[in-house]
Short mmCIF file of C-alpha atoms in Angstrom, two decimals:
data_model
loop_
_atom_site.label_atom_id
_atom_site.label_comp_id
_atom_site.label_asym_id
_atom_site.label_seq_id
_atom_site.Cartn_x
_atom_site.Cartn_y
_atom_site.Cartn_z
CA MET R 1 74.31 213.38 158.27
CA GLU R 2 75.50 210.79 160.80
CA ASN R 3 78.34 208.38 160.07
CA ASN R 4 75.85 205.43 160.17
CA GLN R 5 73.79 207.16 157.47
CA PHE R 6 76.85 207.59 155.33
CA ARG R 7 77.59 203.88 155.82
CA LYS R 8 74.08 203.03 154.72
CA LEU R 9 74.38 205.30 151.72
CA GLY R 10 77.73 203.76 150.76
CA ALA R 11 76.22 200.26 151.05
CA LYS R 12 73.32 201.27 148.80
CA ILE R 13 75.57 202.84 146.15
CA THR R 14 77.85 199.79 146.21
CA GLY R 15 74.95 197.42 145.94
CA LEU R 16 73.19 199.26 143.16
CA THR R 17 76.41 199.83 141.18
CA VAL R 18 77.49 196.19 141.55
CA GLY R 19 73.96 195.00 140.76
CA PHE R 20 73.56 197.07 137.56
CA SER R 21 77.11 196.11 136.44
CA VAL R 22 77.29 192.47 137.30
CA ILE R 23 73.73 191.33 136.39
CA PRO R 24 74.08 192.39 132.71
CA LEU R 25 77.59 190.88 132.58
CA LEU R 26 76.21 187.64 134.14
CA LEU R 27 73.30 187.54 131.67
CA LEU R 28 75.60 188.19 128.74
CA GLY R 29 78.08 185.47 129.89
CA ILE R 30 75.25 182.93 130.35
CA THR R 31 73.69 183.81 126.95
CA ILE R 32 76.98 183.53 125.11
CA TYR R 33 77.91 180.27 126.90
CA TYR R 34 74.48 178.76 126.29
CA GLN R 35 74.57 179.63 122.56
CA PHE R 36 78.16 178.39 122.18
CA SER R 37 77.39 175.22 124.00
CA LYS R 38 74.29 174.64 121.89
CA THR R 39 76.21 175.30 118.66
CA TYR R 40 79.22 173.23 119.65
CA THR R 41 77.08 170.27 120.78
CA ALA R 42 75.13 170.44 117.52
CA LYS R 43 78.44 170.47 115.60
CA ILE R 44 79.68 167.45 117.48
CA THR R 45 76.40 165.60 116.81
CA GLU R 46 76.56 166.56 113.09
CA ASN R 47 80.23 165.37 112.88
CA LEU R 48 79.38 162.02 114.58
CA ALA R 49 76.42 161.52 112.19
CA THR R 50 78.65 162.30 109.15
CA LEU R 51 81.30 159.96 110.52
CA VAL R 52 79.01 156.96 111.01
CA THR R 53 77.40 157.49 107.66
CA ASN R 54 80.64 157.64 105.77
CA LYS R 55 82.14 154.66 107.53
CA ALA R 56 79.01 152.62 106.97
CA ARG R 57 79.26 153.37 103.29
CA ALA R 58 82.93 152.29 103.30
CA LEU R 59 81.96 148.94 104.84
CA ASP R 60 79.13 148.50 102.32
CA LEU R 61 81.70 149.28 99.65
CA PHE R 62 84.12 146.66 101.00
CA LEU R 63 81.41 144.01 100.86
CA ASP R 64 80.21 145.13 97.45
CA GLU R 65 83.76 144.88 96.03
CA ARG R 66 84.12 141.30 97.36
CA ILE R 67 80.76 140.33 96.01
CA ALA R 68 81.58 141.88 92.59
CA GLN R 69 84.93 140.04 92.51
CA LEU R 70 83.16 136.68 93.12
CA ARG R 71 80.48 137.55 90.50
CA ILE R 72 83.17 138.39 87.91
CA ILE R 73 84.93 135.09 88.60
CA ALA R 74 81.72 133.04 88.36
CA GLY R 75 80.58 134.94 85.22
CA THR R 76 83.89 134.57 83.35
CA GLN R 77 84.91 131.06 84.43
CA PRO R 78 82.87 128.00 83.21
CA TYR R 79 81.81 125.60 85.89
CA ALA R 80 83.82 122.73 84.33
CA LYS R 81 87.00 124.75 84.62
CA VAL R 82 86.46 126.49 87.93
CA SER R 83 85.60 123.14 89.60
CA GLN R 84 89.20 122.05 88.99
CA ALA R 85 91.26 122.63 92.12
CA GLU R 86 94.39 123.73 90.22
CA HIS R 87 92.48 126.37 88.27
CA LEU R 88 90.68 127.55 91.45
CA GLU R 89 93.93 127.85 93.26
CA ASP R 90 95.31 130.06 90.40
CA ILE R 91 92.27 132.31 90.73
CA LEU R 92 92.67 132.65 94.50
CA ARG R 93 96.37 133.56 94.06
CA ILE R 94 95.41 136.24 91.52
CA ILE R 95 92.77 137.87 93.65
CA ARG R 96 94.79 137.72 96.76
CA GLN R 97 97.42 139.89 95.00
CA GLY R 98 94.78 142.64 95.02
CA SER R 99 93.08 141.80 98.33
CA GLU R 100 94.45 139.74 101.14
CA SER R 101 91.10 139.57 102.82
CA PHE R 102 90.26 136.35 100.84
CA ILE R 103 91.29 133.23 102.80
CA ASP R 104 89.91 130.52 100.55
CA LEU R 105 87.64 129.75 97.65
CA GLY R 106 85.26 126.95 97.20
CA VAL R 107 82.84 125.66 94.45
CA ILE R 108 79.64 124.00 95.58
CA ASP R 109 77.26 122.27 93.24
CA GLN R 110 73.50 122.53 93.40
CA GLN R 111 73.33 119.46 95.62
CA GLY R 112 75.43 121.14 98.24
CA ASN R 113 78.65 119.17 97.55
CA HIS R 114 81.88 121.00 98.01
CA VAL R 115 83.29 119.89 94.59
CA ALA R 116 86.35 122.11 94.60
CA TYR R 117 88.28 123.98 97.36
CA CYS R 118 91.57 125.77 97.69
CA GLY R 119 92.68 127.15 101.07
CA PRO R 120 94.32 126.16 104.34
CA TYR R 121 91.50 123.89 105.50
CA ASN R 122 90.27 120.42 104.49
CA LEU R 123 86.81 121.21 103.38
CA GLN R 124 86.78 119.12 100.19
CA GLY R 125 83.69 116.87 100.00
CA ILE R 126 81.69 118.58 102.75
CA ASN R 127 77.98 118.77 101.94
CA TYR R 128 76.14 122.00 102.85
CA LYS R 129 72.68 120.90 101.62
CA ASN R 130 71.28 121.18 105.09
CA GLU R 131 72.93 124.57 105.93
CA LYS R 132 70.62 127.56 106.10
CA TRP R 133 72.99 129.79 104.13
CA PHE R 134 73.05 127.23 101.20
CA HIS R 135 69.35 127.64 100.71
CA GLU R 136 69.46 131.37 101.08
CA VAL R 137 72.10 131.81 98.45
CA MET R 138 70.31 129.46 96.15
CA ALA R 139 67.14 131.56 96.62
CA ARG R 140 68.61 135.10 96.50
CA GLY R 141 71.79 134.62 94.45
CA VAL R 142 74.10 136.21 97.07
CA TYR R 143 74.76 135.65 100.69
CA VAL R 144 76.87 137.39 103.32
CA SER R 145 77.10 135.59 106.66
CA ASP R 146 77.54 136.93 110.20
CA VAL R 147 80.90 136.35 111.76
CA PHE R 148 80.96 132.74 113.02
CA MET R 149 83.43 129.98 113.99
CA GLY R 150 82.19 127.12 111.67
CA PHE R 151 84.48 124.27 110.59
CA ARG R 152 87.45 126.54 110.64
CA LYS R 153 87.19 127.14 114.39
CA PHE R 154 88.11 130.80 114.16
CA PRO R 155 86.03 134.01 113.58
CA HIS R 156 85.26 134.53 109.89
CA LEU R 157 82.55 135.43 107.48
CA ILE R 158 81.69 134.03 104.15
CA ILE R 159 80.40 135.53 100.96
CA ALA R 160 78.70 133.34 98.39
CA VAL R 161 77.25 134.01 95.00
CA MET R 162 75.16 131.62 92.85
CA TYR R 163 75.65 131.37 89.08
CA ARG R 164 73.60 129.50 86.49
CA GLU R 165 74.96 127.68 83.38
CA GLY R 166 71.94 126.45 81.48
CA ASN R 167 70.00 124.26 83.84
CA THR R 168 72.91 123.90 86.21
CA SER R 169 73.41 126.18 89.23
CA TRP R 170 76.51 126.36 91.32
CA ILE R 171 77.90 128.50 94.09
CA LEU R 172 81.22 130.30 94.37
CA ARG R 173 81.92 130.78 98.10
CA ALA R 174 84.83 132.76 99.67
CA THR R 175 86.00 133.05 103.24
CA ILE R 176 86.79 136.64 104.26
CA ASP R 177 89.39 137.29 106.98
CA SER R 178 87.51 138.93 109.82
CA GLY R 179 90.84 140.50 111.07
CA VAL R 180 90.77 142.71 107.92
CA PHE R 181 87.24 143.60 108.68
CA GLU R 182 88.14 144.28 112.36
CA SER R 183 90.91 146.69 111.32
CA LEU R 184 88.46 148.53 109.02
CA VAL R 185 86.10 149.05 111.98
CA ARG R 186 88.90 149.74 114.49
CA SER R 187 90.12 152.72 112.35
CA ILE R 188 86.95 154.49 113.11
CA GLN R 189 87.67 154.54 116.91
CA GLN R 190 88.53 158.04 118.08
CA GLY R 191 90.09 159.56 121.18
CA THR R 192 91.13 157.59 124.29
CA HIS R 193 87.61 156.50 125.20
CA GLY R 194 85.94 156.26 121.82
CA ASP R 195 84.84 152.88 120.36
CA ALA R 196 83.37 151.44 117.18
CA TYR R 197 81.94 147.98 116.37
CA LEU R 198 79.44 146.13 114.26
CA VAL R 199 76.38 144.30 115.65
CA ASN R 200 73.79 142.22 113.84
CA ALA R 201 69.99 142.63 114.16
CA ALA R 202 70.07 140.71 117.51
CA MET R 203 72.70 143.20 118.80
CA GLN R 204 75.35 140.48 118.73
CA PHE R 205 78.91 141.79 118.18
CA GLN R 206 80.44 141.10 114.79
CA THR R 207 83.65 142.86 115.62
CA THR R 208 85.38 143.04 118.96
CA PRO R 209 84.78 146.33 120.87
CA ARG R 210 87.83 148.27 121.92
CA PHE R 211 87.25 147.76 125.63
CA GLY R 212 85.93 144.19 125.51
CA LEU R 213 82.49 142.74 125.19
CA THR R 214 79.80 144.43 127.15
CA SER R 215 76.44 143.12 128.03
CA SER R 216 75.00 146.55 128.70
CA LEU R 217 74.70 147.60 125.10
CA LYS R 218 71.08 146.52 124.99
CA ASP R 219 70.46 148.41 128.20
CA HIS R 220 71.64 151.55 126.48
CA LEU R 221 70.28 151.09 123.02
CA GLY R 222 67.70 148.31 123.24
CA THR R 223 67.16 146.32 120.02
CA PRO R 224 66.43 149.04 117.45
CA SER R 225 64.60 148.02 114.36
CA ARG R 226 66.10 148.99 110.98
CA PHE R 227 65.90 152.73 110.15
CA SER R 228 67.29 154.83 107.37
CA GLY R 229 70.06 157.32 107.87
CA PRO R 230 72.11 157.98 110.91
CA ARG R 231 70.74 158.23 114.40
CA ILE R 232 72.43 159.86 117.43
CA ILE R 233 71.57 158.70 120.94
CA ALA R 234 72.94 160.23 124.17
CA THR R 235 72.90 157.97 127.22
CA SER R 236 73.84 158.44 130.84
CA SER R 237 74.76 155.72 133.42
CA PRO R 238 76.68 155.43 136.59
CA SER R 239 79.77 154.48 134.59
CA GLY R 240 79.55 157.71 132.61
CA ASP R 241 77.84 159.43 129.75
CA SER R 242 78.02 158.18 126.13
CA LEU R 243 77.15 159.47 122.79
CA PHE R 244 76.22 156.81 120.19
CA GLY R 245 76.08 157.18 116.46
CA LEU R 246 74.09 154.39 114.66
CA GLN R 247 73.89 153.49 111.02
CA TRP R 248 72.63 150.33 109.37
CA LEU R 249 74.64 148.90 106.45
CA GLN R 250 72.92 148.58 103.12
CA ARG R 251 74.44 145.31 102.01
CA LYS R 252 74.07 143.39 105.30
CA ASP R 253 71.70 143.70 108.30
CA TRP R 254 74.62 144.89 110.47
CA MET R 255 74.66 148.14 112.29
CA LEU R 256 77.73 150.19 112.74
CA ILE R 257 77.95 151.71 116.21
CA VAL R 258 80.33 154.55 117.06
CA ARG R 259 80.51 155.49 120.67
CA GLU R 260 82.14 158.77 121.83
CA ASP R 261 82.80 160.18 125.35
CA PRO R 262 81.01 163.49 125.54
CA LYS R 263 83.50 164.80 128.13
CA GLU R 264 86.36 164.06 125.69
CA GLU R 265 84.59 165.53 122.67
CA LEU R 266 83.41 168.48 124.79
CA SER R 267 86.74 169.17 126.44
CA PRO R 268 87.24 172.38 124.32
CA LEU R 269 83.88 173.47 125.42
CA LEU R 270 84.57 172.63 129.09
CA ARG R 271 87.93 174.49 128.83
CA THR R 272 86.09 177.46 127.33
CA GLN R 273 83.55 177.20 130.17
CA HIS R 274 86.41 177.39 132.75
CA TYR R 275 87.90 180.32 130.90
CA VAL R 276 84.59 182.12 130.81
CA LEU R 277 83.96 181.43 134.44
CA ALA R 278 87.40 182.61 135.48
CA THR R 279 87.13 185.74 133.30
CA GLY R 280 83.71 186.39 134.67
CA LEU R 281 84.78 186.08 138.27
CA ALA R 282 87.89 188.32 137.60
CA GLY R 283 85.60 190.87 135.96
CA MET R 284 83.14 190.85 138.84
CA LEU R 285 86.07 191.17 141.28
CA ILE R 286 87.45 194.22 139.45
CA ILE R 287 83.93 195.67 139.33
CA LEU R 288 83.53 195.11 143.05
CA MET R 289 86.98 196.63 143.87
CA GLY R 290 86.35 199.62 141.65
CA THR R 291 82.93 200.15 143.06
CA LEU R 292 84.18 200.03 146.64
CA ILE R 293 86.99 202.52 145.79
CA LEU R 294 84.72 204.90 143.97
CA THR R 295 82.04 204.66 146.70
CA ARG R 296 84.58 205.38 149.34
CA LEU R 297 85.90 208.40 147.47
CA MET R 298 82.34 209.63 146.93
CA ILE R 299 81.43 209.14 150.60
CA ARG R 300 84.60 210.97 151.67
CA GLN R 301 83.71 213.85 149.35
CA LEU R 302 80.17 213.90 150.68
CA MET R 303 81.37 213.96 154.24
CA ARG R 304 83.81 216.79 153.41
CA ALA R 305 81.04 218.71 151.69
CA GLU R 306 78.72 218.06 154.63
CA GLN R 307 81.36 219.41 157.08
CA GLU R 308 81.94 222.49 154.96
CA LYS R 309 78.20 223.02 154.72
CA ALA R 310 77.88 222.75 158.51
CA LEU R 311 80.67 225.33 159.00
CA LEU R 312 79.01 227.62 156.42
CA ASP R 313 75.66 227.22 158.10
CA GLU R 314 77.28 227.99 161.43
CA SER R 315 78.95 231.11 160.00
CA LEU R 316 75.74 232.27 158.41
CA LEU R 317 73.94 231.71 161.68
CA GLN R 318 76.52 233.66 163.51
CA SER R 319 76.39 236.52 161.02
CA SER R 320 72.63 236.59 161.22
CA LYS R 321 72.67 236.56 164.95
CA MET R 322 75.28 239.44 164.97
CA ALA R 323 73.16 241.45 162.58
CA ALA R 324 69.98 241.06 164.73
CA LEU R 325 71.86 241.83 167.88
CA GLY R 326 73.50 244.88 166.24
CA LYS R 327 70.00 246.28 165.45
CA MET R 328 68.90 245.57 168.97
CA ALA R 329 72.04 247.12 170.51
CA ALA R 330 71.47 250.28 168.47
CA GLY R 331 67.90 250.57 169.89
CA VAL R 332 68.95 249.86 173.41
CA ALA R 333 71.91 252.32 173.23
CA HIS R 334 69.64 255.17 172.06
CA GLU R 335 67.04 254.40 174.66
CA VAL R 336 69.55 254.22 177.48
CA ASN R 337 71.76 257.08 176.43
CA ASN R 338 69.19 259.78 176.99
CA PRO R 339 68.26 258.69 180.60
CA LEU R 340 71.97 258.56 181.35
CA ALA R 341 72.46 262.11 180.13
CA VAL R 342 69.66 263.32 182.40
CA ILE R 343 71.04 261.36 185.33
CA LYS R 344 74.50 262.82 184.75
CA GLU R 345 73.15 266.37 184.46
CA LYS R 346 71.09 266.04 187.71
CA ALA R 347 74.00 264.43 189.57
CA GLY R 348 76.16 267.55 188.55
CA TRP R 349 73.42 269.83 189.65
CA ILE R 350 73.25 268.11 193.04
CA ARG R 351 77.06 268.44 193.37
CA ASP R 352 76.82 272.13 192.66
CA LEU R 353 74.13 272.48 195.37
CA LEU R 354 76.22 270.60 197.86
CA GLU R 355 79.10 272.96 197.19
CA GLU R 356 77.09 276.20 197.28
CA GLU R 357 74.50 275.52 200.06
CA ASP R 358 74.87 275.02 203.78
CA VAL R 359 74.78 271.42 203.27
CA LYS R 360 78.53 271.41 203.72
CA ASN R 361 77.89 271.82 207.42
CA SER R 362 75.58 268.77 207.42
CA GLU R 363 76.93 265.81 209.21
CA ASN R 364 75.91 263.64 206.07
CA PHE R 365 77.61 265.86 203.60
CA GLN R 366 80.37 263.30 202.95
CA GLU R 367 77.80 260.58 202.36
CA PHE R 368 75.98 262.86 199.91
CA ARG R 369 79.24 263.54 198.18
CA ASP R 370 80.27 259.88 197.90
CA SER R 371 76.86 258.99 196.60
CA VAL R 372 77.10 261.63 193.92
CA ASP R 373 80.61 260.28 193.00
CA LYS R 374 79.33 256.77 192.66
CA ILE R 375 76.40 257.98 190.50
CA GLU R 376 78.81 259.80 188.20
CA THR R 377 81.24 256.81 188.04
CA HIS R 378 78.55 254.38 187.11
CA VAL R 379 76.95 256.74 184.62
CA ASP R 380 80.39 257.09 182.97
CA ARG R 381 80.77 253.33 182.87
CA ALA R 382 77.27 252.91 181.54
CA LYS R 383 78.09 255.46 178.80
CA LYS R 384 81.18 253.52 177.79
CA VAL R 385 79.06 250.42 177.33
CA VAL R 386 76.56 252.28 175.33
CA HIS R 387 79.34 253.78 173.26
CA ARG R 388 80.64 250.35 172.45
CA LEU R 389 77.16 249.16 171.70
CA LEU R 390 76.78 251.99 169.25
CA GLY R 391 80.18 251.14 167.69
CA PHE R 392 79.03 247.44 167.33
CA ALA R 393 75.73 248.56 165.88
CA ARG R 394 77.10 251.08 163.39
CA ARG R 395 79.20 248.44 161.69
CA MET R 396 81.32 251.08 159.99
CA GLU R 397 82.47 250.31 156.50
CA PRO R 398 86.21 249.33 156.67
CA LEU R 399 88.79 251.26 154.83
CA ARG R 400 90.77 249.85 151.94
CA GLU R 401 94.41 250.55 152.31
CA LYS R 402 97.64 248.63 151.99
CA VAL R 403 98.32 246.98 155.35
CA ASP R 404 101.46 245.43 156.65
CA VAL R 405 99.95 242.94 159.14
CA ASN R 406 103.33 242.28 160.77
CA ALA R 407 103.71 245.97 161.54
CA VAL R 408 100.18 246.23 162.84
CA LEU R 409 100.86 243.23 165.21
CA GLU R 410 104.12 244.77 166.43
CA GLN R 411 102.43 248.09 167.10
CA THR R 412 99.65 246.35 169.03
CA LEU R 413 102.18 244.44 171.08
CA SER R 414 103.86 247.67 172.14
CA PHE R 415 100.62 248.69 173.82
CA LEU R 416 100.58 245.50 175.91
CA GLU R 417 104.32 245.26 176.58
CA ASN R 418 104.27 246.67 180.08
CA GLU R 419 101.21 244.70 181.21
CA ALA R 420 102.73 241.38 179.96
CA LYS R 421 105.86 242.10 181.80
CA TYR R 422 103.93 242.97 184.94
CA ARG R 423 102.14 239.63 184.72
CA ASN R 424 105.33 237.69 183.81
CA ILE R 425 103.90 236.61 180.41
CA SER R 426 106.25 235.83 177.61
CA ILE R 427 105.24 236.89 174.15
CA THR R 428 107.01 235.21 171.24
CA THR R 429 106.49 235.96 167.58
CA SER R 430 107.15 233.92 164.43
CA MET R 431 106.31 236.26 161.58
CA GLN R 432 106.92 235.40 157.94
CA GLN R 433 109.41 237.64 156.34
CA ASN R 434 108.32 239.59 153.26
CA LEU R 435 104.70 238.91 154.17
CA PRO R 436 102.59 240.30 151.38
CA ARG R 437 100.68 243.44 152.13
CA ILE R 438 96.90 243.20 151.86
CA LEU R 439 94.15 245.67 151.19
CA SER R 440 92.42 246.04 154.61
CA ASP R 441 91.69 248.44 157.51
CA THR R 442 94.57 249.05 159.87
CA SER R 443 92.61 250.39 162.81
CA GLN R 444 90.00 247.66 162.75
CA LEU R 445 92.66 245.02 162.52
CA GLN R 446 94.45 246.54 165.40
CA GLN R 447 91.20 246.55 167.44
CA VAL R 448 90.85 242.72 166.69
CA PHE R 449 94.42 241.95 167.62
CA LEU R 450 94.09 244.02 170.79
CA ASN R 451 90.86 242.33 171.81
CA ILE R 452 92.32 238.82 171.29
CA LEU R 453 95.62 239.59 173.05
CA ASN R 454 93.80 241.18 176.00
CA ASN R 455 91.68 238.02 176.33
CA ALA R 456 94.78 235.90 176.16
CA ILE R 457 96.45 237.88 178.94
CA ASP R 458 93.33 237.69 181.12
CA ALA R 459 93.02 233.93 180.40
CA ILE R 460 96.64 233.25 181.54
CA GLY R 461 96.55 235.51 184.52
CA LYS R 462 100.16 235.42 185.62
CA GLY R 463 103.03 233.39 184.31
CA GLY R 464 102.48 231.96 180.85
CA ASP R 465 103.20 232.15 177.16
CA ILE R 466 101.58 233.79 174.18
CA SER R 467 102.78 233.03 170.62
CA ILE R 468 101.94 234.92 167.50
CA SER R 469 102.66 233.77 163.96
CA THR R 470 101.87 234.97 160.47
CA GLN R 471 101.96 233.11 157.24
CA ALA R 472 100.83 233.70 153.64
CA ASP R 473 99.47 230.77 151.57
CA LEU R 474 99.89 231.61 148.00
CA ARG R 475 98.08 228.54 146.84
CA THR R 476 94.82 229.47 148.63
CA LYS R 477 95.56 233.20 148.39
CA GLU R 478 95.10 233.60 152.15
CA LEU R 479 97.04 235.21 155.03
CA HIS R 480 96.87 233.46 158.46
CA VAL R 481 97.39 235.04 161.80
CA THR R 482 97.51 232.66 164.81
CA ILE R 483 97.50 233.76 168.41
CA THR R 484 97.92 231.04 170.93
CA ASP R 485 97.93 231.27 174.70
CA SER R 486 98.91 228.73 177.37
CA GLY R 487 95.79 229.50 179.42
CA PRO R 488 93.26 226.90 180.62
CA GLY R 489 91.53 226.90 177.16
CA ILE R 490 87.86 227.33 176.34
CA PRO R 491 85.54 224.62 177.75
CA ARG R 492 83.87 222.49 175.09
CA ASP R 493 80.39 223.34 176.12
CA ILE R 494 80.88 227.08 175.46
CA GLU R 495 82.98 226.98 172.35
CA LYS R 496 79.97 227.80 170.11
CA LYS R 497 78.98 230.78 172.41
CA ILE R 498 82.44 232.41 172.51
CA PHE R 499 81.55 234.88 169.64
CA ASP R 500 78.03 235.69 170.92
CA PRO R 501 77.60 239.32 172.08
CA PHE R 502 77.51 239.87 175.85
CA PHE R 503 78.91 236.33 176.49
CA THR R 504 81.95 236.41 178.75
CA THR R 505 83.77 234.06 181.09
CA LYS R 506 85.20 237.00 183.08
CA GLN R 507 83.93 238.02 186.45
CA VAL R 508 81.01 240.43 186.63
CA GLY R 509 82.09 244.03 186.12
CA LYS R 510 85.38 243.07 184.37
CA GLY R 511 84.09 242.41 180.90
CA THR R 512 81.25 243.45 178.60
CA GLY R 513 81.26 240.30 176.49
CA LEU R 514 81.55 242.39 173.28
CA GLY R 515 85.24 242.10 172.44
CA LEU R 516 85.16 238.80 170.48
CA ALA R 517 81.73 239.53 168.98
CA ILE R 518 83.00 242.86 167.62
CA SER R 519 86.22 241.15 166.39
CA TYR R 520 84.23 238.37 164.62
CA SER R 521 82.06 241.13 162.93
CA ILE R 522 85.06 243.15 161.84
CA ILE R 523 86.95 240.15 160.32
CA ASP R 524 83.73 239.07 158.57
CA LYS R 525 83.39 242.51 157.15
CA LEU R 526 86.99 242.40 155.93
CA GLY R 527 86.23 239.22 154.00
CA GLY R 528 88.04 236.86 156.36
CA THR R 529 87.18 234.35 159.04
CA LEU R 530 87.90 234.09 162.78
CA ARG R 531 87.76 230.76 164.41
CA LEU R 532 88.81 229.05 167.57
CA GLU R 533 90.97 225.89 167.90
CA ASN R 534 90.81 224.68 171.39
CA ALA R 535 93.07 221.97 172.87
CA ARG R 536 91.93 220.69 176.23
CA ASN R 537 94.34 221.79 178.98
CA LYS R 538 96.72 223.29 176.36
CA GLY R 539 95.33 226.77 175.92
CA ALA R 540 93.40 228.19 172.95
CA SER R 541 94.34 229.36 169.48
CA PHE R 542 92.48 232.03 167.53
CA ILE R 543 93.16 231.83 163.75
CA ILE R 544 92.46 234.91 161.73
CA THR R 545 92.34 234.32 157.99
CA LEU R 546 92.36 237.27 155.62
CA PRO R 547 92.16 237.29 151.81
CA LEU R 548 95.45 238.15 149.93
CA THR R 549 93.18 239.41 147.17
CA PRO R 550 90.38 241.73 148.38
CA GLN R 551 86.80 240.78 147.70
CA GLU R 552 84.94 242.65 145.04
CA GLY R 553 82.14 245.04 146.24
#
């Protein structure tokens, strides 16, 4: 598999893993956030509705208490007595001990005359017969005004109750300090942007808003008709979003409005949103990094397995090739051996005739003799090739004996010592001391070492170095023999052919091309491997690996 294919596979694994990991996480996060947002918003809306309802009831209770106080006074005090200014002043002093919201008290007869008054203003003698509120209180028995300026020239509201004594009706009227009322409403304001105020049916402010009067209230809420229970309205404008809670008072046609800033109220939700977003991003980043690391490890493992598979395939192909060529070599050797025997026999017979007959006196006798010598020489050479072919084809089963590889190498080197000196080639050894003995075949290993060293000497020619090293790897339970020469090395284009039978780089007539093929077959039979490591212009290394523990079978 090419590197590009591995990169595509890595990208697919990364994409699928990230997709199958991140998408469920994303869906879970969105679902949890949506449900939490929905629940939290509903809770805020419920809390606002509860707040506006309770506060509206408190304002109704405040008005009811004042109305009840006036009714008690009217019901317990006869008109003749209460219309006396001194007595009315005593009553005002008493009720102000319990509630400072009363500013003054006044008694008005059924003709609208202000017959008695106690308070800070000069209202004695004023006639209210033409005032709208006078007729309303006379008709309904009780009256609560809007906040207005009136004769007092400051914001206030009045509460008036009508009482009958026989055929006479009279009104007890009180002025309520709007400041007290303002403080009651202002206590409802929450947060840094929250507000609360009262408006009448015409959406006119009865208390002062926290951030000043605004003309855009109708734009947001319109002029809602009276409704029962609380109502929550969310609005959005360029100045910002608002959440309004509305509740009409029962005692008066006033509407309590509580405004909240959704951003302020939803700040815990927004913080949670940021935490969830940050946590989600961190989780996705961790997943992405973990996926990339795992994918890289998997791809490396796949590439390593692919390389090992390629080496195994190459080894199996070489073994198969060697087996097929071995069978072919056996057939060829048998077929050639018999004609060679005949040629050898007839060449000997011709030599005998040349010695016995008068041919000696022939002027061509020497040519006949030389020809017979060449025939016998080449027949002998052909027989050696056939013998080696038969040896390659027989694939003799190796012996199993304890072998000291260092000793085998030293013995092999003794065979080549003189030739190496003649060619001025230096042979150095670096053999591991106390190298474990292995179960193998001494003679076949010696043949392998001899073939490789002969090739190294031929590759160097004259003047060079050959190094031999042995080492045991107890972790992998393998023994390594490395033979390195300083020759020109093996060209890249023939590296894969180097172990093929009859393949040689030597001149014609100087090599059969069977040495490395036989060596490869022997090492394979011994359960080891023989491989070439070639460095351009730095010679070649043949690494023989043998098992420390013999294979079964």
